[in-house]
Coordinates of C-alpha atoms and ligand atoms in Angstrom, one line a residue:
Chain A
M1 CA -112.3 -99.9 71.8
D2 CA -108.5 -99.6 72.5
F3 CA -105.7 -101.3 70.6
K4 CA -101.9 -101.5 70.9
L5 CA -100.6 -101.0 67.4
K6 CA -97.2 -102.1 66.2
V7 CA -96.8 -100.2 62.9
W8 CA -94.0 -100.2 60.3
R9 CA -92.7 -96.7 60.1
Q10 CA -90.3 -95.8 57.2
A11 CA -89.8 -92.1 56.2
D12 CA -88.9 -92.9 52.6
A13 CA -87.5 -95.6 50.3
Q14 CA -83.9 -94.8 51.3
T15 CA -84.3 -94.8 55.1
K16 CA -84.3 -97.9 57.2
G17 CA -87.7 -98.6 58.7
R18 CA -88.8 -100.2 62.0
M19 CA -91.8 -101.4 63.9
V20 CA -93.1 -98.6 66.2
N21 CA -95.6 -99.0 69.1
L22 CA -98.6 -96.7 69.0
D23 CA -101.8 -96.7 71.0
A24 CA -105.2 -96.5 69.3
K25 CA -107.8 -95.2 71.8
D26 CA -111.5 -94.7 71.8
I27 CA -112.0 -96.5 68.5
S28 CA -115.6 -97.1 67.4
P29 CA -116.3 -100.8 66.9
D30 CA -118.1 -99.8 63.7
S31 CA -115.1 -98.0 62.2
S32 CA -113.2 -99.7 59.4
F33 CA -109.5 -100.5 59.8
L34 CA -108.6 -97.4 57.7
E35 CA -110.9 -95.2 59.8
M36 CA -109.1 -96.5 62.9
L37 CA -105.8 -95.4 61.3
D38 CA -107.4 -92.0 60.5
V39 CA -108.2 -91.6 64.2
V40 CA -104.6 -92.5 65.2
N41 CA -103.3 -90.1 62.5
E42 CA -105.4 -87.2 63.8
G43 CA -103.8 -87.8 67.2
L44 CA -100.4 -88.0 65.7
I45 CA -100.9 -84.7 63.8
R46 CA -102.3 -83.0 66.9
S47 CA -99.2 -83.9 68.9
G48 CA -96.9 -82.7 66.1
G49 CA -96.0 -86.1 64.7
D50 CA -96.0 -87.6 61.2
P51 CA -99.2 -89.4 60.3
I52 CA -98.9 -93.0 59.2
A53 CA -98.9 -93.1 55.4
F54 CA -101.2 -95.7 53.8
D55 CA -102.8 -96.1 50.4
H56 CA -106.6 -95.9 50.0
D57 CA -109.2 -94.6 47.6
C58 CA -112.7 -96.0 47.3
R59 CA -112.9 -97.4 50.8
E60 CA -115.7 -99.7 49.6
G61 CA -113.6 -102.7 48.5
I62 CA -113.5 -102.2 44.8
C63 CA -110.5 -100.1 43.8
G64 CA -107.6 -102.2 45.1
M65 CA -105.6 -99.3 46.6
C66 CA -105.7 -100.3 50.2
G67 CA -103.8 -103.1 51.9
A68 CA -101.4 -104.0 54.6
V69 CA -100.3 -107.2 56.4
V70 CA -102.3 -107.1 59.6
N71 CA -101.4 -109.6 62.3
G72 CA -99.6 -111.7 59.6
Y73 CA -102.5 -111.7 57.2
A74 CA -102.7 -109.7 54.0
H75 CA -105.8 -107.4 54.4
G76 CA -106.3 -108.9 57.9
H77 CA -107.8 -112.1 59.1
Q78 CA -111.2 -111.9 57.5
K79 CA -111.6 -113.9 54.3
G80 CA -112.6 -112.2 51.1
T81 CA -112.3 -108.7 52.6
T82 CA -110.2 -105.7 51.7
L83 CA -108.6 -103.8 54.5
C84 CA -111.0 -100.9 54.0
Q85 CA -113.9 -103.3 54.6
L86 CA -112.5 -104.9 57.7
H87 CA -114.2 -103.6 60.8
M88 CA -112.6 -103.1 64.2
R89 CA -115.4 -105.0 65.9
S90 CA -113.8 -108.2 64.5
F91 CA -110.7 -107.5 66.7
R92 CA -110.6 -108.2 70.4
N93 CA -110.7 -105.1 72.6
G94 CA -107.3 -104.2 74.0
S95 CA -105.5 -106.6 71.7
A96 CA -102.1 -105.9 70.0
I97 CA -102.3 -105.4 66.2
S98 CA -99.2 -105.6 64.0
I99 CA -99.3 -103.7 60.7
E100 CA -96.7 -104.0 57.9
P101 CA -96.6 -103.0 54.3
W102 CA -96.6 -105.6 51.4
R103 CA -93.1 -107.1 51.3
S104 CA -91.7 -108.0 48.0
R105 CA -88.6 -107.0 46.0
A106 CA -90.9 -105.9 43.2
F107 CA -92.9 -103.6 45.6
P108 CA -90.4 -101.4 47.3
V109 CA -91.7 -99.3 50.3
I110 CA -92.3 -95.7 49.5
C111 CA -93.3 -94.6 52.9
D112 CA -94.7 -96.4 56.0
L113 CA -97.4 -98.8 54.6
V114 CA -97.3 -97.4 51.0
V115 CA -95.5 -99.5 48.4
D116 CA -94.7 -98.9 44.8
R117 CA -96.9 -101.2 42.8
R118 CA -95.8 -100.0 39.3
A119 CA -94.6 -103.5 38.6
F120 CA -98.3 -104.4 38.2
D121 CA -98.7 -101.5 35.8
A122 CA -95.8 -102.8 33.7
I123 CA -97.4 -106.3 33.5
I124 CA -100.7 -104.8 32.4
A125 CA -98.9 -102.6 29.9
A126 CA -97.2 -105.6 28.5
G127 CA -100.4 -107.4 27.5
G128 CA -103.4 -106.7 29.7
F129 CA -105.5 -105.0 27.1
I130 CA -107.4 -105.7 23.9
T131 CA -106.9 -104.1 20.5
V132 CA -110.4 -103.0 19.8
R133 CA -111.3 -99.6 18.5
A134 CA -111.8 -97.3 21.6
G135 CA -114.7 -95.4 20.2
S136 CA -118.3 -95.2 21.4
A137 CA -119.6 -98.1 23.5
P138 CA -120.4 -101.1 21.4
D139 CA -123.8 -102.7 21.5
G140 CA -124.0 -105.1 24.4
N141 CA -125.1 -108.1 22.4
A142 CA -123.2 -107.5 19.2
L143 CA -120.8 -110.3 20.2
P144 CA -122.6 -113.3 21.7
V145 CA -120.7 -114.8 24.7
P146 CA -121.9 -118.0 26.2
K147 CA -123.0 -117.7 29.8
D148 CA -120.4 -120.0 31.3
K149 CA -117.6 -118.1 29.5
A150 CA -119.0 -114.8 30.7
D151 CA -119.2 -116.1 34.2
G152 CA -115.6 -117.4 34.1
A153 CA -114.3 -114.1 32.7
M154 CA -116.2 -112.3 35.5
D155 CA -114.7 -114.5 38.2
A156 CA -111.2 -113.6 36.9
A157 CA -112.1 -109.9 36.3
A158 CA -113.0 -109.6 39.9
C159 CA -109.2 -109.0 40.5
I160 CA -108.7 -105.4 41.8
G161 CA -105.0 -105.6 41.5
C162 CA -104.3 -104.8 45.2
G163 CA -101.2 -107.0 45.4
A164 CA -102.4 -109.1 48.4
C165 CA -101.5 -112.3 46.4
V166 CA -97.8 -111.1 46.2
A167 CA -97.8 -110.1 49.8
A168 CA -99.2 -113.4 51.1
C169 CA -97.2 -115.6 48.8
P170 CA -94.2 -117.3 50.6
N171 CA -92.3 -116.7 47.3
A172 CA -93.7 -113.1 46.7
S173 CA -94.9 -114.3 43.3
A174 CA -97.4 -112.4 41.2
M175 CA -98.8 -115.5 39.5
L176 CA -102.4 -115.1 40.7
F177 CA -102.6 -111.5 39.5
V178 CA -101.2 -112.4 36.1
A179 CA -103.4 -115.5 35.9
A180 CA -106.5 -113.5 36.7
K181 CA -105.7 -110.9 34.0
V182 CA -104.9 -113.5 31.4
A183 CA -107.8 -115.7 32.2
H184 CA -110.2 -112.8 32.1
L185 CA -109.3 -111.7 28.6
A186 CA -108.6 -115.2 27.2
A187 CA -112.2 -116.3 28.0
L188 CA -113.8 -113.7 25.8
P189 CA -113.9 -113.3 22.0
Q190 CA -112.6 -109.7 22.4
G191 CA -109.4 -111.0 23.9
R192 CA -108.8 -113.8 21.4
P193 CA -106.6 -111.9 18.8
E194 CA -103.8 -111.2 21.3
Q195 CA -104.3 -114.4 23.3
A196 CA -100.9 -116.0 22.7
R197 CA -98.8 -112.9 22.8
R198 CA -100.5 -111.7 25.9
A199 CA -99.6 -114.8 27.9
L200 CA -95.9 -114.6 26.8
A201 CA -95.6 -110.8 27.3
M202 CA -97.3 -110.7 30.7
V203 CA -95.3 -113.6 32.0
R204 CA -92.1 -112.0 30.8
A205 CA -92.9 -108.7 32.3
M206 CA -93.7 -110.5 35.6
E207 CA -90.3 -112.2 35.5
E208 CA -88.5 -109.0 34.7
S209 CA -90.1 -107.2 37.7
G210 CA -88.4 -109.4 40.3
F211 CA -91.3 -111.4 41.6
G212 CA -90.8 -114.9 42.9
A213 CA -92.0 -118.0 41.0
C214 CA -95.2 -119.9 41.8
T215 CA -94.7 -123.1 43.7
N216 CA -98.4 -123.6 44.3
H217 CA -98.7 -122.9 48.1
G218 CA -102.2 -121.5 47.6
E219 CA -101.7 -118.6 50.0
C220 CA -102.7 -116.1 47.3
E221 CA -106.2 -117.6 46.9
A222 CA -106.6 -117.6 50.7
A223 CA -105.5 -113.9 51.0
C224 CA -107.3 -112.6 47.9
P225 CA -110.1 -110.2 48.9
K226 CA -112.0 -111.3 45.8
E227 CA -111.2 -115.0 46.4
I228 CA -109.8 -115.6 43.0
S229 CA -109.1 -119.3 42.5
V230 CA -105.7 -120.8 41.9
N231 CA -107.3 -122.7 39.1
H232 CA -106.6 -119.6 37.1
I233 CA -102.9 -120.3 37.5
A234 CA -103.3 -123.7 35.8
L235 CA -105.1 -121.9 33.0
L236 CA -102.3 -119.3 32.7
N237 CA -99.7 -122.1 32.5
R238 CA -101.7 -123.8 29.8
E239 CA -102.0 -120.5 27.9
F240 CA -98.2 -120.0 28.3
I241 CA -97.3 -123.5 27.2
A242 CA -99.6 -123.3 24.1
A243 CA -98.2 -119.8 23.2
S244 CA -94.6 -121.0 23.6
A245 CA -95.3 -124.0 21.4
A246 CA -96.8 -121.8 18.8
A247 CA -93.6 -119.7 18.9
V248 CA -95.3 -116.3 18.6
P249 CA -93.0 -113.3 19.1
P250 CA -93.5 -112.2 22.7
R251 CA -92.9 -108.5 22.0
D252 CA -95.2 -107.7 19.2
E253 CA -96.0 -104.1 18.5
I254 CA -99.7 -104.7 18.9
G255 CA -101.7 -102.2 16.9
E256 CA -98.8 -100.6 15.1
Chain B
M1 CA -89.0 -128.8 37.0
A2 CA -92.3 -130.7 36.2
A3 CA -90.9 -132.7 33.2
S4 CA -87.8 -133.9 35.0
G5 CA -89.8 -134.6 38.2
V6 CA -92.3 -136.7 36.2
I7 CA -89.5 -138.8 34.8
V8 CA -87.9 -139.4 38.2
F9 CA -91.2 -140.2 39.8
G10 CA -92.2 -142.4 37.0
F11 CA -89.1 -144.4 37.7
I12 CA -89.8 -144.5 41.4
V13 CA -93.3 -145.8 40.9
V14 CA -92.1 -148.6 38.5
H15 CA -89.1 -149.3 40.8
I16 CA -91.2 -149.7 44.0
L17 CA -93.9 -151.7 42.3
G18 CA -91.2 -153.9 40.9
N19 CA -89.6 -154.3 44.3
L20 CA -92.9 -155.5 45.7
Q21 CA -92.0 -158.8 44.1
L22 CA -90.0 -159.3 47.2
F23 CA -93.2 -160.6 48.6
A24 CA -93.4 -163.1 45.8
G25 CA -90.2 -164.8 47.0
P26 CA -86.5 -165.1 45.9
E27 CA -87.1 -166.6 42.5
A28 CA -89.5 -163.9 41.4
L29 CA -87.4 -161.0 42.5
N30 CA -84.1 -162.5 41.3
R31 CA -85.6 -163.3 37.9
Y32 CA -86.9 -159.7 37.7
A33 CA -83.4 -158.3 38.6
A34 CA -81.8 -160.6 36.1
F35 CA -84.3 -159.4 33.5
L36 CA -83.5 -155.8 34.2
Q37 CA -79.7 -156.5 34.1
G38 CA -80.2 -158.3 30.9
L39 CA -81.7 -155.3 29.2
G40 CA -78.2 -154.3 28.2
P41 CA -78.0 -151.0 26.2
L42 CA -81.6 -150.2 27.2
K43 CA -80.6 -150.3 30.9
W44 CA -77.9 -147.8 30.2
A45 CA -80.2 -145.6 28.2
V46 CA -82.7 -145.5 31.1
R47 CA -79.9 -144.8 33.6
A48 CA -78.7 -141.9 31.4
L49 CA -82.2 -140.5 31.1
L50 CA -82.6 -140.8 34.9
A51 CA -79.3 -139.1 35.6
A52 CA -80.1 -136.3 33.2
S53 CA -83.5 -135.8 34.7
A54 CA -82.1 -135.8 38.2
A55 CA -79.6 -133.2 37.1
V56 CA -82.2 -131.0 35.4
H57 CA -84.5 -131.4 38.4
I58 CA -81.7 -130.3 40.8
V59 CA -80.5 -127.3 38.7
T60 CA -84.0 -125.9 38.2
A61 CA -84.9 -126.5 41.8
V62 CA -81.9 -124.5 42.9
Q63 CA -82.7 -121.7 40.5
L64 CA -86.3 -121.6 41.6
T65 CA -85.4 -121.6 45.3
V66 CA -82.8 -118.9 45.0
Q67 CA -85.2 -116.7 42.9
N68 CA -87.9 -117.1 45.5
W69 CA -85.6 -116.3 48.5
Q70 CA -84.4 -113.2 46.7
A71 CA -88.0 -112.1 45.9
R72 CA -88.6 -111.0 49.5
P73 CA -85.4 -109.3 50.8
R74 CA -87.0 -108.1 53.9
R75 CA -89.2 -110.6 55.7
Y76 CA -92.3 -110.0 57.7
A77 CA -92.1 -109.4 61.5
T78 CA -95.3 -111.4 61.7
I79 CA -96.6 -113.7 59.0
R80 CA -99.4 -116.4 59.2
Y81 CA -100.2 -119.0 56.7
R82 CA -103.6 -120.5 56.1
A83 CA -103.3 -122.5 52.9
T84 CA -99.8 -123.9 52.4
D85 CA -98.8 -127.2 54.1
Y86 CA -95.8 -128.9 55.5
A87 CA -95.2 -130.7 52.2
A88 CA -95.1 -127.5 50.2
R89 CA -92.8 -125.7 52.6
T90 CA -90.3 -128.5 52.8
M91 CA -89.9 -129.1 49.0
W92 CA -86.5 -127.3 48.9
I93 CA -85.0 -129.3 51.7
G94 CA -86.8 -132.6 51.2
G95 CA -85.4 -132.8 47.7
P96 CA -81.7 -132.7 48.7
I97 CA -82.3 -135.2 51.6
I98 CA -83.9 -137.6 49.1
G99 CA -80.9 -137.0 46.8
L100 CA -78.5 -138.0 49.6
F101 CA -80.7 -141.1 50.3
V102 CA -80.5 -142.1 46.7
I103 CA -76.7 -141.9 46.7
W104 CA -76.5 -144.0 49.9
H105 CA -79.1 -146.4 48.5
L106 CA -77.0 -147.0 45.4
L107 CA -74.0 -147.7 47.5
H108 CA -76.1 -150.0 49.7
L109 CA -78.1 -152.1 47.3
T110 CA -76.6 -151.5 43.8
T111 CA -72.9 -151.5 44.4
G112 CA -72.8 -153.1 47.9
H113 CA -70.2 -150.7 49.2
C114 CA -72.3 -149.9 52.2
H115 CA -73.9 -153.3 52.6
P116 CA -73.0 -155.8 55.4
A117 CA -72.6 -158.6 52.9
G118 CA -71.2 -156.6 50.0
Q119 CA -72.4 -157.0 46.4
F120 CA -73.5 -160.5 45.7
A121 CA -71.6 -162.3 42.9
A122 CA -73.6 -163.9 40.2
D123 CA -74.1 -167.7 40.5
S124 CA -73.3 -170.1 37.7
N125 CA -76.6 -169.2 35.9
G126 CA -75.6 -165.5 36.0
I127 CA -78.3 -164.8 38.6
I128 CA -77.4 -162.3 41.4
N129 CA -79.1 -163.0 44.7
V130 CA -80.8 -159.6 44.9
Y131 CA -83.4 -161.0 47.2
N132 CA -80.9 -161.9 49.9
S133 CA -79.1 -158.6 49.3
V134 CA -82.3 -156.7 50.1
V135 CA -83.4 -158.8 53.0
I136 CA -80.0 -158.9 54.7
G137 CA -79.7 -155.2 54.1
F138 CA -83.0 -154.5 55.8
M139 CA -82.3 -156.7 58.7
D140 CA -80.1 -153.9 60.0
P141 CA -82.7 -151.8 61.9
A142 CA -80.7 -148.6 61.2
A143 CA -80.7 -149.1 57.5
A144 CA -84.4 -150.1 57.5
A145 CA -85.1 -146.9 59.5
V146 CA -83.4 -144.8 56.9
Y147 CA -85.5 -146.4 54.1
I148 CA -88.7 -145.9 56.1
L149 CA -87.8 -142.2 56.7
A150 CA -86.8 -141.7 53.1
M151 CA -90.1 -143.2 51.9
L152 CA -92.0 -140.8 54.1
L153 CA -90.1 -137.9 52.6
V154 CA -90.6 -139.3 49.1
G155 CA -94.4 -139.4 49.9
L156 CA -94.4 -135.7 51.0
H157 CA -92.3 -134.6 48.1
L158 CA -94.4 -136.6 45.7
Y159 CA -97.7 -135.3 47.1
H160 CA -96.8 -131.6 46.7
G161 CA -94.9 -132.3 43.5
L162 CA -97.8 -134.0 41.8
W163 CA -100.2 -131.2 42.8
S164 CA -97.8 -128.6 41.7
M165 CA -97.1 -130.4 38.5
M166 CA -100.8 -130.5 37.6
Q167 CA -100.9 -126.7 38.1
S168 CA -97.7 -126.1 36.2
I169 CA -98.7 -128.0 33.1
G170 CA -102.2 -126.7 33.2
L171 CA -104.0 -130.0 34.0
N172 CA -107.3 -128.7 35.3
H173 CA -110.9 -128.8 34.4
P174 CA -114.0 -127.6 36.3
G175 CA -115.4 -131.1 36.1
W176 CA -112.6 -132.8 38.1
N177 CA -110.7 -130.0 39.8
H178 CA -111.8 -131.1 43.2
W179 CA -110.3 -134.6 42.6
R180 CA -106.8 -133.2 42.0
R181 CA -105.7 -132.9 45.6
W182 CA -107.1 -136.4 46.3
F183 CA -105.3 -137.8 43.4
A184 CA -102.0 -136.4 44.7
V185 CA -102.6 -137.5 48.3
L186 CA -103.6 -141.1 47.4
F187 CA -100.9 -141.6 44.8
A188 CA -98.2 -140.3 47.1
A189 CA -99.5 -142.3 50.1
F190 CA -99.6 -145.5 47.9
V191 CA -96.0 -145.1 46.8
A192 CA -94.8 -144.3 50.3
L193 CA -96.7 -147.2 51.9
A194 CA -95.6 -149.6 49.3
G195 CA -92.0 -148.6 49.9
I196 CA -92.3 -148.8 53.6
S197 CA -93.9 -152.2 53.5
L198 CA -90.6 -153.8 52.3
P199 CA -88.3 -152.9 55.2
V200 CA -91.2 -153.4 57.6
A201 CA -91.8 -156.9 56.3
V202 CA -88.2 -157.8 56.9
L203 CA -88.0 -156.1 60.3
T204 CA -91.1 -158.0 61.5
G205 CA -89.7 -161.3 60.2
F206 CA -92.5 -161.7 57.7
V207 CA -89.8 -161.9 55.0
T208 CA -86.6 -163.9 55.8
P209 CA -83.4 -164.6 53.8
A210 CA -83.6 -167.5 51.4
Ligands
LIG1 C1 -88.1 -149.3 49.8 C2 -87.6 -148.6 48.9 C3 -86.6 -149.1 47.9 C4 -86.0 -150.3 47.7 C5 -86.3 -151.6 48.4 C6 -85.1 -150.2 46.6 C7 -84.4 -151.3 46.1 C8 -83.4 -151.1 45.1 C9 -82.6 -152.2 44.7 C10 -82.6 -153.6 45.2 C11 -81.8 -151.7 43.7 C12 -80.7 -152.4 43.0 C13 -81.1 -153.2 41.9 C14 -79.9 -153.9 41.4 O1 -79.2 -154.6 42.1 O2 -79.6 -153.8 40.2 C15 -82.2 -150.3 43.5 C16 -81.6 -149.4 42.6 C17 -82.0 -148.1 42.4 N1 -82.9 -147.4 43.2 FE1 -84.0 -148.1 44.7 N2 -85.1 -148.9 46.2 C18 -86.0 -148.2 46.9 C19 -86.3 -146.8 46.8 C20 -85.8 -146.0 45.9 C21 -86.1 -144.6 45.7 C22 -87.1 -143.8 46.6 C23 -85.3 -144.1 44.7 C24 -85.2 -142.7 44.1 C25 -85.6 -141.6 44.7 C26 -84.5 -145.2 44.3 C27 -83.6 -145.0 43.2 C28 -82.9 -146.1 42.8 C29 -82.0 -145.9 41.7 C30 -81.7 -144.6 40.9 C31 -81.4 -147.2 41.5 C32 -80.4 -147.6 40.4 C33 -81.0 -148.1 39.2 C34 -80.0 -148.5 38.2 O3 -79.2 -149.3 38.6 O4 -80.0 -148.0 37.1 N3 -84.8 -146.3 45.0 N4 -83.2 -150.0 44.4
LIG2 S1 -109.7 -98.5 49.4 FE1 -110.5 -99.2 47.6 S2 -110.4 -101.4 47.9 FE2 -109.8 -100.6 49.8

C-alpha cells in the first residue's frame, strides 16, 4: 500500500516545527502504524535524512508509550486501539494521512512526535501510590475485595497513561487520567488510608502542570485506547469535594 | 460554576413556570406579579442572590475559558471530534449572549425602557398590568423573535450545563448513569419549549391583550 504522509517535523523543543510531506511506499497492509513509520524511517536514513522520532515500547498496546494524532484522532480512527495496534489495512490505499504530536501546554514537544509527559509523572508522584510495605508479595486473598469493587478498580486501572485523553480534549485537560488513577486506588481497601489526600494532591499537581479544566465534552473517553469511562470523572469530583470538606492537608508527607 | 449555575437556572425554571400563567389570563398573571412585588425584602434578597450568582457564574466562566484556551498554545492542523456536541462547544459564547438578552429583557419587561408602551403604572388597587405589558411586548415580531432565539440558547446552555453539573458534583451511580443525558435533554427541552410557547402564543393570536 502507498500513503501520502503529512508529518510534524520539529528538530527540538526550541526550534519551530512544521508539517512535512513524505511518501510511504510499499507498505504491507498487515503492518502496524508504527511499522509503517519504521519503513519510512529506513528510507529516510538511507537517503541521508533524519528519521521521524516517535515514542514506542511494547508495541502490543499495554505500555502507553506510543501515540500521535492521526487524521485528527488521537491514536487514529479505530476505537479502543493504541497507535501500535492500528493496522495499515484500516486505511484506504493511496490516501493522505496527517500525523501530529499530542498538543498541550503541559506536554511540550521534544522532537517530531515525541512529547514530554513528565507532567503525568508529577501527578502520580503527588498521590498515585499506596503506603503499604513494599516487601515480598502479599497473599492474594489476605484482603477480601468484593467482586464489583475489584472489577471497578480494574476498569480504572486499565489506564496506560498514554496521554490520549489530554490530546483529544478540546481543553487539553488531564481529568480522565487523574480520574482513572484516583478511582482505581479509591475502590480498593489498600488505597483507603491516603484516599482524601490523594484526590487533593493529584488534582493540585494536575492544575500546577498547566492542563486545561474539564468541561465534560467526553472526547477523552472516545479517544481512550482502553475506553475508560467519563463516569470516573464524576467519581473523582466526588472524592475531591469530600476531601475538601474534610479539610485534610493536601501535601502530607505520606510515610514520613 | 456549578453552584452559581444551579441558582440561576433554578430561578429560570420557577420564572418560566410562573410566566406560563399568561395562559390562565390577565387576573392570574397580574395577581402573581403583584404577589411577587409584594414580597418586599424577600424580593430584594432573591434579586441580590441572583445578581451575586450571575457575577460568580461569569467570573468563573471567564477564568475557565481562558485557562482552557491557554492549555493548548499550538492548535492541531487537523482535529476531529466524535463525542462533544454543539451545546458543549458553544457554552463560552452562549453564556454572554444569554447575559445580553437578560439585560435587554430587564429593560423590556421589568423597567419598560425598551417597551413600546413603557412601564405600566399601578392601578388604584396597586396592580400593575404585567399581562398587557408582556402581550403587547410580544406583539412586536422582532422582540418575540429575540425571546424565541434566547430560549433556544437557554435550552442548549441548560442541556450541557446540567450534564456538566452532574459530572462536576459527582452525581452518578451505575444504576442510573444512562438516564443522566436524558434527564438533561428533557429538562432543557421542557424549559426552552415552555419559554417559546409564550411569544408564539401571542404571535399566533392565541393570547391577546386584555
Ligand atoms: C419567554 C421567556 C421569558 C418571559 C416571558 C419573561 C418575562 C419576564 C417578566 C414579565 C419579567 C418582569 C416581571 C415584573 O414586571 O416584575 C421578568 C423579569 C426577569 N426575568 Fe424574565 N422572562 C423570560 C425569560 C427569562 C430568562 C431566560 C431569564 C434569565 C436567563 C430571565 C431573567 C429575568 C430576570 C433576572 C428578571 C428580573 C427579576 C426581578 O425583577 O428580580 N427571564 N421576566
Ligand atoms: S507501544 Fe506500548 S502501547 Fe503502543
